[in-house]
Coordinates of N, CA, C and O in Angstrom, one line a residue:
X54 N 133.1 107.8 103.4 CA 133.3 106.5 102.9 C 133.1 106.3 101.4 O 133.9 105.6 100.8
X55 N 132.1 107.0 100.9 CA 131.9 106.8 99.4 C 133.1 107.4 98.6 O 133.5 106.8 97.6
X56 N 133.6 108.5 99.1 CA 134.8 109.1 98.4 C 136.0 108.2 98.4 O 136.7 108.0 97.5
X57 N 136.2 107.6 99.6 CA 137.4 106.7 99.8 C 137.2 105.5 98.9 O 138.1 105.1 98.1
X58 N 136.0 104.9 99.0 CA 135.8 103.6 98.2 C 135.7 103.9 96.7 O 136.1 103.1 95.9
X59 N 135.1 105.1 96.4 CA 135.1 105.4 95.0 C 136.5 105.5 94.4 O 136.8 105.0 93.3
X60 N 137.4 106.1 95.1 CA 138.8 106.2 94.7 C 139.4 104.8 94.6 O 140.2 104.5 93.6
X61 N 139.2 104.0 95.6 CA 139.7 102.6 95.6 C 139.2 101.8 94.4 O 139.9 101.0 93.8
X62 N 137.9 101.9 94.2 CA 137.3 101.2 93.1 C 138.0 101.5 91.7 O 138.3 100.7 90.9
X63 N 138.2 102.8 91.6 CA 138.8 103.3 90.3 C 140.3 102.8 90.2 O 140.8 102.6 89.1
X64 N 140.9 102.6 91.3 CA 142.3 102.2 91.3 C 142.6 100.7 91.3 O 143.5 100.2 90.6
X65 N 141.8 100.0 92.1 CA 142.1 98.6 92.3 C 141.0 97.6 91.8 O 141.2 96.5 91.7
X66 N 139.8 98.2 91.5 CA 138.8 97.4 90.9 C 137.8 96.8 92.0 O 138.0 97.0 93.2
X67 N 136.8 96.1 91.5 CA 135.8 95.6 92.4 C 135.9 94.2 92.8 O 135.2 93.8 93.8
X68 N 136.6 93.3 92.1 CA 136.5 91.9 92.4 C 136.8 91.6 93.9 O 136.0 90.9 94.5
X69 N 137.9 92.1 94.5 CA 138.2 91.8 95.9 C 137.6 93.0 96.8 O 137.3 92.7 97.9
X70 N 137.6 94.2 96.3 CA 137.1 95.3 97.1 C 135.7 95.1 97.5 O 135.4 95.4 98.7
X71 N 134.8 94.7 96.7 CA 133.4 94.6 97.0 C 133.2 93.6 98.2 O 132.6 93.9 99.2
X72 N 133.8 92.4 98.1 CA 133.7 91.5 99.3 C 134.3 92.1 100.5 O 133.8 91.9 101.6
X73 N 135.4 92.8 100.4 CA 136.1 93.4 101.6 C 135.1 94.4 102.2 O 135.0 94.5 103.4
X74 N 134.5 95.2 101.4 CA 133.5 96.2 101.9 C 132.4 95.4 102.6 O 132.0 95.8 103.7
X75 N 131.9 94.3 102.1 CA 130.8 93.6 102.8 C 131.3 92.9 104.0 O 130.6 92.9 105.0
X76 N 132.5 92.4 104.0 CA 133.0 91.8 105.2 C 133.2 92.9 106.3 O 132.8 92.7 107.5
X77 N 133.7 94.1 105.9 CA 133.8 95.2 106.9 C 132.4 95.6 107.4 O 132.2 95.7 108.7
X78 N 131.4 95.7 106.5 CA 130.1 96.1 107.0 C 129.5 95.0 107.9 O 128.9 95.3 109.0
X79 N 129.6 93.7 107.5 CA 129.1 92.6 108.3 C 129.8 92.5 109.7 O 129.1 92.4 110.7
X80 N 131.1 92.7 109.7 CA 131.8 92.6 110.9 C 131.4 93.7 111.9 O 131.3 93.5 113.1
X81 N 131.3 94.9 111.3 CA 130.9 96.1 112.2 C 129.5 95.9 112.7 O 129.2 96.3 113.8
X82 N 128.6 95.4 111.9 CA 127.2 95.1 112.3 C 127.2 94.1 113.4 O 126.6 94.3 114.5
X83 N 128.0 93.0 113.2 CA 128.1 92.0 114.2 C 128.7 92.5 115.5 O 128.2 92.3 116.6
X84 N 129.8 93.3 115.4 CA 130.5 93.8 116.6 C 129.6 94.9 117.3 O 129.8 95.0 118.5
X85 N 128.7 95.5 116.6 CA 127.7 96.4 117.3 C 127.0 95.7 118.4 O 126.8 96.2 119.5
X86 N 126.6 94.4 118.0 CA 125.9 93.6 119.0 C 126.8 93.1 120.2 O 126.3 92.6 121.2
X87 N 128.1 93.2 120.0 CA 129.0 92.8 121.0 C 129.6 94.0 121.9 O 130.3 93.8 122.8
X88 N 129.2 95.2 121.5 CA 129.8 96.4 122.1 C 129.4 96.4 123.6 O 128.3 96.0 124.0
X89 N 130.3 96.9 124.4 CA 130.2 96.9 125.9 C 129.9 98.3 126.5 O 129.5 98.4 127.6
X90 N 130.3 99.3 125.7 CA 130.1 100.7 126.2 C 129.8 101.6 125.0 O 129.8 101.2 123.9
X91 N 129.5 102.9 125.4 CA 129.2 103.9 124.3 C 130.3 104.1 123.3 O 130.0 104.2 122.1
X92 N 131.6 104.1 123.8 CA 132.7 104.3 122.8 C 132.8 103.2 121.8 O 133.0 103.5 120.6
X93 N 132.6 102.0 122.3 CA 132.7 100.9 121.3 C 131.5 100.9 120.3 O 131.7 100.7 119.1
X94 N 130.3 101.2 120.9 CA 129.1 101.3 120.0 C 129.3 102.4 119.0 O 129.0 102.2 117.8
X95 N 129.8 103.6 119.4 CA 130.1 104.7 118.4 C 131.1 104.3 117.4 O 130.9 104.5 116.2
X96 N 132.2 103.6 117.8 CA 133.2 103.2 116.8 C 132.6 102.2 115.8 O 132.8 102.4 114.6
X97 N 131.9 101.2 116.3 CA 131.4 100.2 115.4 C 130.3 100.7 114.4 O 130.3 100.4 113.3
X98 N 129.5 101.6 114.9 CA 128.4 102.2 114.1 C 129.1 103.2 113.1 O 128.6 103.2 111.9
X99 N 130.1 103.9 113.5 CA 130.8 104.8 112.5 C 131.5 104.0 111.4 O 131.4 104.3 110.2
X100 N 132.2 102.9 111.8 CA 132.8 102.0 110.8 C 131.8 101.3 109.9 O 132.0 101.1 108.7
X101 N 130.7 100.9 110.5 CA 129.6 100.3 109.7 C 129.1 101.3 108.6 O 129.0 100.9 107.5
X102 N 129.0 102.5 109.0 CA 128.5 103.5 108.0 C 129.6 103.7 106.9 O 129.2 103.9 105.7
X103 N 130.9 103.7 107.3 CA 131.9 103.9 106.3 C 131.9 102.7 105.3 O 132.0 102.9 104.1
X104 N 131.8 101.5 105.9 CA 131.8 100.4 105.0 C 130.5 100.3 104.1 O 130.6 99.9 103.0
X105 N 129.4 100.7 104.7 CA 128.1 100.7 104.0 C 128.3 101.7 102.8 O 127.7 101.4 101.7
X106 N 129.0 102.8 103.0 CA 129.1 103.8 101.9 C 129.9 103.2 100.7 O 129.8 103.7 99.6
X107 N 130.7 102.1 101.0 CA 131.5 101.5 99.9 C 130.6 100.7 98.9 O 131.0 100.4 97.8
X108 N 129.4 100.4 99.4 CA 128.5 99.5 98.5 C 128.2 100.2 97.2 O 128.3 99.6 96.1
X109 N 127.9 101.5 97.2 CA 127.4 102.2 96.0 C 128.5 102.3 95.0 O 128.3 102.0 93.8
X110 N 129.7 102.8 95.3 CA 130.8 102.8 94.3 C 131.1 101.4 93.7 O 131.2 101.3 92.5
X111 N 131.1 100.4 94.6 CA 131.4 99.1 94.1 C 130.2 98.6 93.2 O 130.4 98.0 92.1
X112 N 129.0 98.8 93.7 CA 127.9 98.3 92.9 C 127.7 99.0 91.6 O 127.5 98.4 90.6
X113 N 127.9 100.3 91.6 CA 127.7 101.1 90.3 C 128.8 100.7 89.3 O 128.6 100.6 88.1
X114 N 130.1 100.5 89.8 CA 131.1 100.1 88.9 C 130.9 98.7 88.4 O 131.1 98.4 87.2
X115 N 130.4 97.8 89.2 CA 130.0 96.5 88.7 C 129.0 96.5 87.6 O 129.2 95.8 86.6
X116 N 128.0 97.3 87.8 CA 126.9 97.4 86.8 C 127.5 98.0 85.5 O 127.3 97.5 84.4
X117 N 128.4 99.0 85.7 CA 129.0 99.7 84.5 C 129.9 98.7 83.7 O 129.9 98.7 82.5
X118 N 130.6 97.8 84.5 CA 131.5 96.9 83.8 C 130.7 95.7 83.2 O 131.1 95.3 82.1
X119 N 129.7 95.2 83.8 CA 129.2 93.9 83.4 C 127.9 94.1 82.5 O 127.5 93.1 81.9
X120 N 127.4 95.3 82.4 CA 126.1 95.5 81.7 C 126.4 96.4 80.5 O 127.2 97.3 80.6
X121 N 125.7 96.1 79.4 CA 125.8 97.0 78.2 C 125.2 98.4 78.6 O 124.3 98.4 79.4
X122 N 125.6 99.4 77.9 CA 125.1 100.8 78.2 C 123.6 100.8 78.2 O 122.9 101.5 79.1
X123 N 122.9 100.1 77.3 CA 121.5 100.2 77.2 C 120.8 99.5 78.3 O 119.6 99.7 78.6
X124 N 121.5 98.7 79.1 CA 120.9 97.9 80.2 C 121.3 98.5 81.6 O 120.8 98.0 82.6
X125 N 122.1 99.5 81.6 CA 122.7 100.0 82.9 C 121.6 100.7 83.8 O 121.7 100.6 85.0
X126 N 120.7 101.3 83.2 CA 119.6 102.0 84.0 C 118.8 100.9 84.8 O 118.6 101.1 86.0
X127 N 118.5 99.8 84.1 CA 117.8 98.7 84.8 C 118.7 98.1 85.9 O 118.3 97.8 87.0
X128 N 120.0 97.9 85.5 CA 120.9 97.4 86.5 C 121.1 98.2 87.7 O 121.1 97.8 88.9
X129 N 121.2 99.6 87.5 CA 121.2 100.5 88.7 C 119.9 100.5 89.4 O 119.9 100.7 90.6
X130 N 118.8 100.4 88.7 CA 117.5 100.3 89.4 C 117.4 99.1 90.3 O 116.9 99.2 91.4
X131 N 117.9 98.0 89.8 CA 117.9 96.8 90.7 C 118.8 97.0 91.9 O 118.5 96.5 93.0
X132 N 120.0 97.6 91.7 CA 120.9 97.9 92.8 C 120.2 98.8 93.9 O 120.2 98.5 95.0
X133 N 119.6 99.8 93.4 CA 118.9 100.7 94.3 C 117.7 100.0 95.0 O 117.4 100.2 96.2
X134 N 117.0 99.2 94.2 CA 115.8 98.5 94.8 C 116.3 97.5 95.9 O 115.6 97.3 96.9
X135 N 117.4 96.9 95.7 CA 117.9 96.0 96.7 C 118.2 96.7 98.0 O 117.9 96.2 99.1
X136 N 118.8 97.9 97.9 CA 119.0 98.7 99.1 C 117.7 99.1 99.8 O 117.6 99.0 101.0
X137 N 116.7 99.5 99.0 CA 115.4 99.9 99.6 C 114.8 98.7 100.2 O 114.2 98.8 101.3
X138 N 114.9 97.5 99.6 CA 114.3 96.3 100.1 C 114.9 95.9 101.5 O 114.2 95.5 102.4
X139 N 116.2 96.1 101.5 CA 116.9 95.9 102.8 C 116.4 96.8 103.9 O 116.3 96.4 105.0
X140 N 116.1 98.1 103.5 CA 115.6 99.0 104.5 C 114.2 98.6 105.0 O 113.8 98.9 106.1
X141 N 113.5 97.9 104.1 CA 112.1 97.5 104.5 C 112.2 96.2 105.4 O 111.5 96.0 106.4
X142 N 113.1 95.3 105.0 CA 113.2 94.0 105.7 C 113.9 94.0 107.0 O 113.7 93.3 107.9
X143 N 114.9 95.0 107.1 CA 115.7 95.0 108.3 C 114.8 95.2 109.6 O 115.0 94.5 110.6
X144 N 113.9 96.2 109.6 CA 113.1 96.4 110.8 C 112.2 95.1 111.1 O 112.0 94.8 112.3
X145 N 111.8 94.4 110.1 CA 111.0 93.2 110.3 C 111.9 92.1 110.9 O 111.5 91.4 111.8
X146 N 113.1 92.0 110.4 CA 114.1 91.0 111.0 C 114.4 91.4 112.4 O 114.5 90.5 113.3
X147 N 114.6 92.7 112.7 CA 114.9 93.1 114.0 C 113.8 92.8 115.0 O 114.0 92.3 116.1
X148 N 112.5 93.1 114.5 CA 111.4 92.8 115.4 C 111.2 91.3 115.7 O 110.9 90.9 116.8
X149 N 111.6 90.5 114.7 CA 111.5 89.0 114.9 C 112.6 88.5 115.8 O 112.4 87.5 116.5
X150 N 113.8 89.2 115.8 CA 114.9 88.7 116.6 C 115.1 89.3 118.0 O 115.7 88.7 118.8
X151 N 114.6 90.5 118.2 CA 114.8 91.1 119.4 C 114.0 90.4 120.5 O 113.0 89.9 120.3
X152 N 114.6 90.4 121.7 CA 114.0 89.8 122.9 C 113.8 90.8 123.9 O 114.4 91.8 123.9
X153 N 112.9 90.5 124.8 CA 112.5 91.5 125.9 C 113.5 91.2 127.1 O 113.0 91.0 128.2
X154 N 114.7 91.3 126.9 CA 115.8 91.2 127.9 C 116.7 92.4 127.8 O 116.7 93.1 126.7
X155 N 117.5 92.7 128.8 CA 118.4 93.8 128.7 C 119.4 93.7 127.5 O 119.7 94.7 126.9
X156 N 119.8 92.6 127.1 CA 120.7 92.4 126.0 C 119.9 91.9 124.7 O 120.6 91.5 123.8
X157 N 118.6 92.0 124.8 CA 117.8 91.5 123.6 C 118.0 92.2 122.3 O 117.6 91.7 121.3
X158 N 118.6 93.4 122.4 CA 118.9 94.2 121.1 C 120.1 93.7 120.4 O 120.3 94.0 119.2
X159 N 120.9 92.9 121.0 CA 122.2 92.5 120.4 C 122.0 91.4 119.3 O 122.7 91.5 118.3
X160 N 121.2 90.5 119.4 CA 121.0 89.4 118.5 C 120.7 89.9 117.0 O 121.3 89.4 116.1
X161 N 119.8 90.8 116.8 CA 119.6 91.3 115.5 C 120.8 91.8 114.8 O 121.1 91.5 113.6
X162 N 121.7 92.6 115.5 CA 122.9 93.1 114.9 C 123.8 91.9 114.5 O 124.4 91.9 113.4
X163 N 123.9 90.9 115.4 CA 124.8 89.8 115.1 C 124.3 88.9 114.0 O 125.1 88.5 113.1
X164 N 123.0 88.7 114.0 CA 122.4 87.8 112.9 C 122.5 88.5 111.5 O 122.9 87.9 110.6
X165 N 122.1 89.8 111.5 CA 122.2 90.5 110.2 C 123.6 90.7 109.7 O 123.9 90.5 108.6
X166 N 124.5 91.0 110.7 CA 125.9 91.1 110.3 C 126.5 89.8 109.8 O 127.2 89.7 108.7
X167 N 126.2 88.7 110.4 CA 126.7 87.4 110.0 C 126.0 87.0 108.7 O 126.7 86.4 107.8
X168 N 124.8 87.3 108.5 CA 124.1 87.0 107.3 C 124.6 87.7 106.0 O 124.6 87.2 104.9
X169 N 125.2 88.9 106.2 CA 125.8 89.6 105.1 C 126.9 88.8 104.4 O 127.2 89.0 103.2
X170 N 127.6 88.0 105.2 CA 128.7 87.2 104.7 C 128.2 86.2 103.6 O 129.0 85.7 102.8
X171 N 127.0 85.8 103.6 CA 126.5 84.8 102.6 C 126.6 85.4 101.2 O 126.9 84.7 100.3
X172 N 126.4 86.7 101.1 CA 126.5 87.4 99.8 C 127.9 87.2 99.2 O 128.0 87.0 98.0
X173 N 128.9 87.2 100.0 CA 130.3 87.0 99.5 C 130.5 85.7 98.8 O 131.1 85.7 97.7
X174 N 129.9 84.7 99.3 CA 130.0 83.4 98.6 C 129.4 83.5 97.2 O 130.0 83.1 96.2
X175 N 128.2 84.1 97.1 CA 127.6 84.2 95.8 C 128.4 85.1 94.8 O 128.5 84.8 93.6
X176 N 129.0 86.1 95.4 CA 129.9 87.0 94.6 C 131.0 86.2 94.0 O 131.3 86.2 92.8
X177 N 131.7 85.5 94.9 CA 132.9 84.8 94.5 C 132.7 83.6 93.5 O 133.5 83.3 92.7
X178 N 131.5 83.0 93.6 CA 131.2 81.9 92.6 C 130.5 82.4 91.3 O 130.5 81.7 90.3
X179 N 130.0 83.6 91.3 CA 129.3 84.0 90.1 C 130.1 85.1 89.3 O 129.8 85.3 88.1
X180 N 131.0 85.8 89.9 CA 131.8 86.8 89.2 C 133.2 86.3 88.9 O 133.9 85.8 89.8
X181 N 133.6 86.4 87.7 CA 135.0 86.0 87.3 C 135.9 87.2 87.1 O 135.5 88.2 86.4
X182 N 137.0 87.2 87.8 CA 138.0 88.3 87.6 C 138.3 88.6 86.1 O 138.4 89.8 85.8
X183 N 138.4 87.6 85.3 CA 138.7 87.8 83.9 C 137.6 88.6 83.2 O 137.9 89.4 82.3
X184 N 136.3 88.4 83.6 CA 135.2 89.1 83.0 C 135.3 90.6 83.4 O 135.1 91.5 82.5
X185 N 135.7 90.9 84.6 CA 135.8 92.3 85.1 C 137.0 92.9 84.4 O 137.0 94.1 84.0
X186 N 138.1 92.2 84.3 CA 139.3 92.7 83.6 C 139.1 93.0 82.2 O 139.5 94.1 81.6
X187 N 138.4 92.1 81.5 CA 138.1 92.3 80.1 C 137.2 93.5 79.9 O 137.4 94.4 79.0
X188 N 136.2 93.7 80.7 CA 135.3 94.8 80.6 C 136.0 96.1 80.9 O 135.8 97.1 80.3
X189 N 136.9 96.1 81.9 CA 137.7 97.3 82.3 C 138.6 97.7 81.1 O 138.8 98.8 80.8
X190 N 139.2 96.7 80.5 CA 140.1 96.9 79.3 C 139.3 97.6 78.2 O 139.7 98.5 77.5
X191 N 138.1 97.0 77.9 CA 137.2 97.6 76.9 C 136.9 99.1 77.2 O 136.9 99.9 76.3
X192 N 136.5 99.3 78.4 CA 136.2 100.6 78.9 C 137.4 101.6 78.8 O 137.2 102.7 78.3
X193 N 138.6 101.1 79.1 CA 139.8 102.0 79.0 C 140.1 102.3 77.6 O 140.5 103.4 77.3
X194 N 139.9 101.3 76.7 CA 140.1 101.5 75.3 C 139.2 102.6 74.7 O 139.5 103.5 74.0
X195 N 137.9 102.5 75.1 CA 136.9 103.4 74.7 C 137.2 104.8 75.2 O 137.1 105.8 74.5
X196 N 137.6 104.9 76.5 CA 138.0 106.2 77.0 C 139.2 106.8 76.3 O 139.3 108.0 76.1
X197 N 140.2 105.9 76.0 CA 141.4 106.4 75.3 C 141.0 107.0 73.9 O 141.6 108.0 73.5
X198 N 140.1 106.3 73.2 CA 139.7 106.7 71.9 C 139.0 108.1 72.0 O 139.3 109.0 71.2
X199 N 138.2 108.3 73.0 CA 137.5 109.6 73.3 C 138.6 110.7 73.6 O 138.5 111.8 73.1
X200 N 139.6 110.3 74.4 CA 140.6 111.3 74.7 C 141.4 111.7 73.5 O 141.8 112.8 73.3
X201 N 141.7 110.7 72.6 CA 142.4 111.0 71.4 C 141.6 112.0 70.5 O 142.1 112.9 69.9
X202 N 140.3 111.7 70.4 CA 139.4 112.6 69.6 C 139.2 114.0 70.2 O 139.2 114.9 69.4
X203 N 139.1 114.1 71.5 CA 138.8 115.4 72.1 C 140.1 116.1 72.5 O 140.0 117.3 72.8
X204 N 141.2 115.3 72.6 CA 142.4 115.9 73.1 C 142.4 116.1 74.6 O 143.3 116.8 75.2
X205 N 141.5 115.6 75.4 CA 141.4 115.7 76.8 C 141.5 114.4 77.5 O 140.9 113.4 77.0
X206 N 142.3 114.3 78.5 CA 142.4 113.1 79.3 C 141.2 113.0 80.3 O 140.4 114.0 80.4
X207 N 141.0 111.9 81.0 CA 140.0 111.8 82.0 C 140.1 112.8 83.0 O 141.2 113.1 83.5
X208 N 139.0 113.4 83.4 CA 139.0 114.5 84.4 C 139.4 114.0 85.8 O 139.0 112.9 86.2
X209 N 140.1 114.8 86.5 CA 140.4 114.5 87.9 C 139.3 115.0 88.8 O 138.3 115.6 88.4
X210 N 139.4 114.7 90.1 CA 138.4 115.0 91.1 C 138.0 116.5 91.1 O 136.8 116.8 90.9
X211 N 139.0 117.4 91.2 CA 138.7 118.8 91.2 C 138.1 119.3 89.9 O 137.1 120.1 89.9
X212 N 138.5 118.8 88.8 CA 138.0 119.2 87.5 C 136.5 118.8 87.4 O 135.7 119.5 86.9
X213 N 136.2 117.6 87.9 CA 134.8 117.1 87.9 C 133.9 118.0 88.8 O 132.9 118.5 88.4
X214 N 134.4 118.3 90.0 CA 133.6 119.0 90.9 C 133.4 120.5 90.5 O 132.4 121.1 90.7
X215 N 134.4 121.1 89.8 CA 134.4 122.5 89.5 C 133.7 122.7 88.1 O 133.5 123.9 87.7
X216 N 133.4 121.7 87.3 CA 132.8 121.9 86.0 C 131.3 122.3 86.2 O 130.6 121.9 87.2
X217 N 130.8 123.1 85.4 CA 129.4 123.6 85.5 C 128.4 122.5 85.3 O 127.3 122.6 85.8
X218 N 128.8 121.5 84.5 CA 127.9 120.3 84.4 C 127.6 119.6 85.7 O 126.6 119.1 85.9
X219 N 128.7 119.6 86.5 CA 128.5 118.9 87.8 C 127.6 119.7 88.7 O 126.7 119.2 89.4

């Protein structure tokens, strides 16, 4: 999932992709609570994992675009901390929502999945596409200047993986 979404972030940007990733994650979490058999449960959990993997490429690119280089370590720290906080709060939410019935495990998945959609509202009202485009243009200009100085274009996937620095 991270490789797929990393490539998509680099090609189409984060403004719409990030909310799509969260809608996919939320929908698959919600549908986990609706699954009727093992095959459905496996499908929804697999897709949930794939969409969850999209969070980091989208989040890291957002931090890279919207924060100055000197502030990116803190921005990435906040991103990672949010993920860790979610891992701490999710079991507490599950414990509060689960009931002692045969289907009592379903509500936490549905509630947490539906709750993820709240984030989309805040994203759409606080992030402006023009800000992301302007930052991406500045970044592309800086990369082009480096390419002109070094005579090397941006590295492709295999070049990155096969370099000794990687």
